[in-house]
């Protein structure tokens, strides 16, 4: 059982959960995941991440066996899992979730903590917190798809299929299972080809609350307008050539 970290292209990192049969992220796997994310973020060459699962499921969230063995006072498995979601969400570079199968409970929250979600035709999405006497995805899911559709998932604990997920805006595309990873890597390559400082700023500001966003926007835009990457982007467009970005 492990998590695979690889670099399919110079500016794209791939993370594959490989913990059969459910790809659940227990304590040891959370530590491995956080260490991997820290290493990826520290590499200035990485501009986009693709996150997926191997096998039948994308991720089943926390390890229920660990939850069952904890004392009522020990909330660390839950708080640690929530910290992993927040860390994923806060990464400087965009993260694409390639949801290959079931995304359940915390696994749905893991997908929601990514910036873009693609699904295979076999994918399902389940806000299963209520099924085990908990709640999950109550913050991110309503913000993404709206309160009404989110409550239908959050209060019933019933799965929705990939077509429904696409219809409500939970995912941006649905692909045959055999094509999902290639399409996710292709999208990551498109993002990685853009000016990295601008991509990172766009991600950061899109996730801000409106008041916070307005307050910080002018200074950030001024910094981008003064950057070498901005001048290079304009020059490459006018000269009809590929841009060479230097993150400055």
XYZ file of C-alpha atoms in Angstrom:
248
model
C 0.000 0.000 0.000
C 1.491 3.320 -1.016
C 1.100 6.594 -2.854
C 2.943 6.956 -6.160
C 4.556 10.302 -6.974
C 5.861 10.788 -10.503
C 6.641 13.460 -13.096
C 5.039 12.533 -16.443
C 6.276 15.815 -17.948
C 8.706 18.506 -16.765
C 6.066 20.805 -15.255
C 3.360 18.304 -14.226
C 3.368 16.063 -11.142
C 1.169 12.973 -10.849
C -0.077 11.557 -7.534
C -1.730 8.116 -7.560
C -3.402 6.659 -4.476
C -2.722 2.916 -4.378
C -4.202 1.485 -1.184
C -6.508 -1.393 -2.189
C -9.362 -1.863 -1.995
C -10.606 1.616 -1.014
C -7.650 4.024 -1.276
C -8.538 5.224 2.229
C -6.094 7.700 3.726
C -5.274 6.536 7.227
C -2.716 8.116 9.543
C 0.429 6.775 7.838
C -0.861 7.546 4.359
C -1.835 11.084 5.364
C 1.706 11.711 6.550
C 3.068 10.318 3.275
C 0.665 12.481 1.295
C 1.564 15.667 3.172
C 5.289 14.988 2.753
C 4.778 14.441 -0.965
C 2.772 17.642 -1.355
C 5.428 19.610 0.514
C 8.148 18.256 -1.780
C 6.127 19.003 -4.910
C 5.307 22.550 -3.833
C 8.966 23.232 -3.047
C 9.929 22.383 -6.639
C 9.580 25.584 -8.710
C 9.428 23.552 -11.930
C 6.060 21.994 -10.998
C 3.171 24.069 -12.315
C 0.231 21.646 -12.076
C -0.653 18.418 -10.244
C -2.923 15.553 -11.276
C -4.373 13.479 -8.425
C -6.054 10.127 -9.085
C -6.601 6.673 -7.628
C -5.624 3.243 -8.819
C -8.161 0.446 -8.812
C -11.909 0.628 -8.301
C -12.153 3.758 -6.135
C -10.748 7.252 -6.226
C -10.700 7.561 -2.439
C -12.925 6.441 0.431
C -11.710 9.183 2.736
C -10.481 8.434 6.223
C -9.711 4.903 7.399
C -12.853 3.841 9.264
C -10.918 1.161 11.153
C -8.752 3.838 12.702
C -11.821 5.901 13.544
C -13.442 2.873 15.189
C -10.371 2.263 17.376
C -9.964 5.796 18.667
C -11.319 6.983 22.008
C -14.289 9.382 21.932
C -11.944 12.182 23.021
C -9.426 11.570 20.221
C -10.462 13.614 17.209
C -7.020 13.599 15.604
C -7.922 11.324 12.640
C -10.676 13.744 11.654
C -8.715 16.929 12.301
C -5.645 15.531 10.521
C -7.723 14.579 7.500
C -9.283 18.051 7.411
C -5.779 19.538 7.604
C -4.776 17.476 4.563
C -7.763 18.837 2.629
C -6.821 22.386 3.575
C -3.191 21.776 2.597
C -4.251 20.451 -0.803
C -6.524 23.422 -1.352
C -3.786 25.890 -0.395
C -1.119 24.576 -2.784
C 0.315 27.344 -4.953
C -0.252 25.387 -8.166
C -3.582 24.052 -9.531
C -4.562 20.483 -8.733
C -6.725 18.401 -11.087
C -8.645 15.494 -9.567
C -9.028 12.663 -12.082
C -11.839 10.806 -10.319
C -11.529 7.270 -11.628
C -14.159 5.622 -9.407
C -15.994 6.180 -6.161
C -15.256 9.350 -4.196
C -16.866 8.780 -0.807
C -17.030 10.912 2.326
C -13.605 12.376 2.859
C -12.702 11.165 -0.618
C -15.345 13.506 -2.014
C -13.847 16.293 0.108
C -10.414 15.433 -1.308
C -11.784 15.894 -4.818
C -13.492 19.125 -3.745
C -10.218 20.469 -2.356
C -8.779 20.247 -5.874
C -9.229 23.087 -8.342
C -10.680 21.085 -11.240
C -12.428 17.719 -11.256
C -12.661 15.343 -14.203
C -14.541 12.057 -13.929
C -14.537 8.696 -15.602
C -17.882 7.303 -16.678
C -17.584 4.866 -13.758
C -17.120 7.588 -11.130
C -19.606 8.158 -8.333
C -19.720 10.881 -5.697
C -21.121 10.242 -2.225
C -21.396 12.681 0.673
C -21.443 9.699 2.994
C -20.798 11.434 6.293
C -24.379 10.942 7.477
C -24.075 7.231 6.710
C -21.505 6.858 9.513
C -22.920 9.402 11.939
C -20.666 12.259 10.785
C -20.753 15.032 8.219
C -18.354 15.762 5.409
C -18.173 18.180 2.477
C -20.624 20.579 4.141
C -18.375 23.561 3.453
C -17.023 22.947 -0.032
C -19.920 21.166 -1.739
C -22.599 23.900 -1.349
C -20.143 26.549 -2.528
C -19.413 24.547 -5.659
C -22.829 23.287 -6.778
C -25.297 25.373 -4.753
C -27.123 24.723 -1.505
C -30.109 22.827 -2.954
C -28.234 20.167 -4.943
C -25.651 19.900 -2.164
C -28.288 19.251 0.517
C -29.766 16.456 -1.592
C -26.376 14.736 -1.385
C -25.437 15.755 2.159
C -28.707 14.750 3.819
C -29.306 11.442 2.035
C -25.796 10.034 1.768
C -26.776 8.627 -1.621
C -24.277 8.494 -4.505
C -24.626 10.495 -7.687
C -23.227 9.242 -10.969
C -20.788 11.014 -13.265
C -23.509 12.349 -15.565
C -25.328 13.947 -12.647
C -22.062 15.318 -11.276
C -21.416 16.968 -14.642
C -24.940 18.383 -14.806
C -24.685 20.084 -11.406
C -21.145 21.357 -11.982
C -19.326 19.033 -9.616
C -17.054 17.946 -12.493
C -16.164 19.769 -15.697
C -15.893 16.747 -18.004
C -16.652 13.028 -18.116
C -14.396 10.627 -20.029
C -14.275 6.889 -20.712
C -12.205 5.244 -18.009
C -9.411 4.383 -20.440
C -9.039 8.037 -21.447
C -9.389 9.775 -18.081
C -5.758 10.000 -17.004
C -4.511 11.000 -20.449
C -7.119 13.768 -20.621
C -6.239 14.979 -17.134
C -2.545 15.096 -18.020
C -3.352 16.885 -21.254
C -5.311 19.545 -19.341
C -2.478 19.820 -16.820
C -0.073 20.371 -19.691
C -2.234 23.203 -21.018
C -2.252 24.872 -17.604
C 1.494 24.336 -17.180
C 2.105 26.082 -20.511
C 0.642 29.330 -19.175
C 2.601 31.949 -17.223
C 3.029 30.262 -13.814
C 2.870 33.405 -11.676
C -0.384 34.395 -13.371
C -1.865 30.901 -12.978
C -0.981 30.833 -9.293
C -2.436 34.315 -8.756
C -5.632 33.389 -10.604
C -6.041 30.311 -8.409
C -5.381 32.270 -5.245
C -7.796 35.092 -5.996
C -10.559 32.863 -7.348
C -10.649 31.152 -3.966
C -10.893 34.333 -1.926
C -14.012 35.823 -0.424
C -15.266 38.807 -2.451
C -14.232 41.506 0.049
C -10.773 40.023 0.567
C -10.350 39.599 -3.175
C -11.196 43.213 -3.994
C -8.823 44.510 -1.330
C -5.815 42.565 -2.611
C -6.478 42.533 -6.366
C -4.921 45.841 -7.412
C -1.517 45.143 -5.896
C -1.358 41.640 -7.309
C -2.291 42.814 -10.793
C 0.367 45.523 -10.609
C 2.980 42.912 -9.700
C 1.922 40.686 -12.609
C 1.907 43.604 -15.040
C 5.481 44.404 -14.033
C 6.697 40.814 -14.345
C 9.064 39.495 -16.990
C 6.657 36.603 -17.585
C 3.930 39.064 -18.602
C 6.227 40.743 -21.110
C 7.308 37.346 -22.407
C 3.676 36.226 -22.806
C 2.845 39.306 -24.861
C 6.025 39.050 -26.937
C 5.515 35.358 -27.680
C 1.924 36.022 -28.753
C 2.952 38.805 -31.115
C 5.893 36.803 -32.455
C 3.807 33.641 -32.825
C 6.190 31.428 -30.822
C 6.080 29.367 -27.647
C 6.641 31.378 -24.483
C 9.549 30.657 -22.137
C 8.520 31.579 -18.595
C 11.021 32.176 -15.783
C 8.714 32.794 -12.780
C 9.828 36.393 -12.429
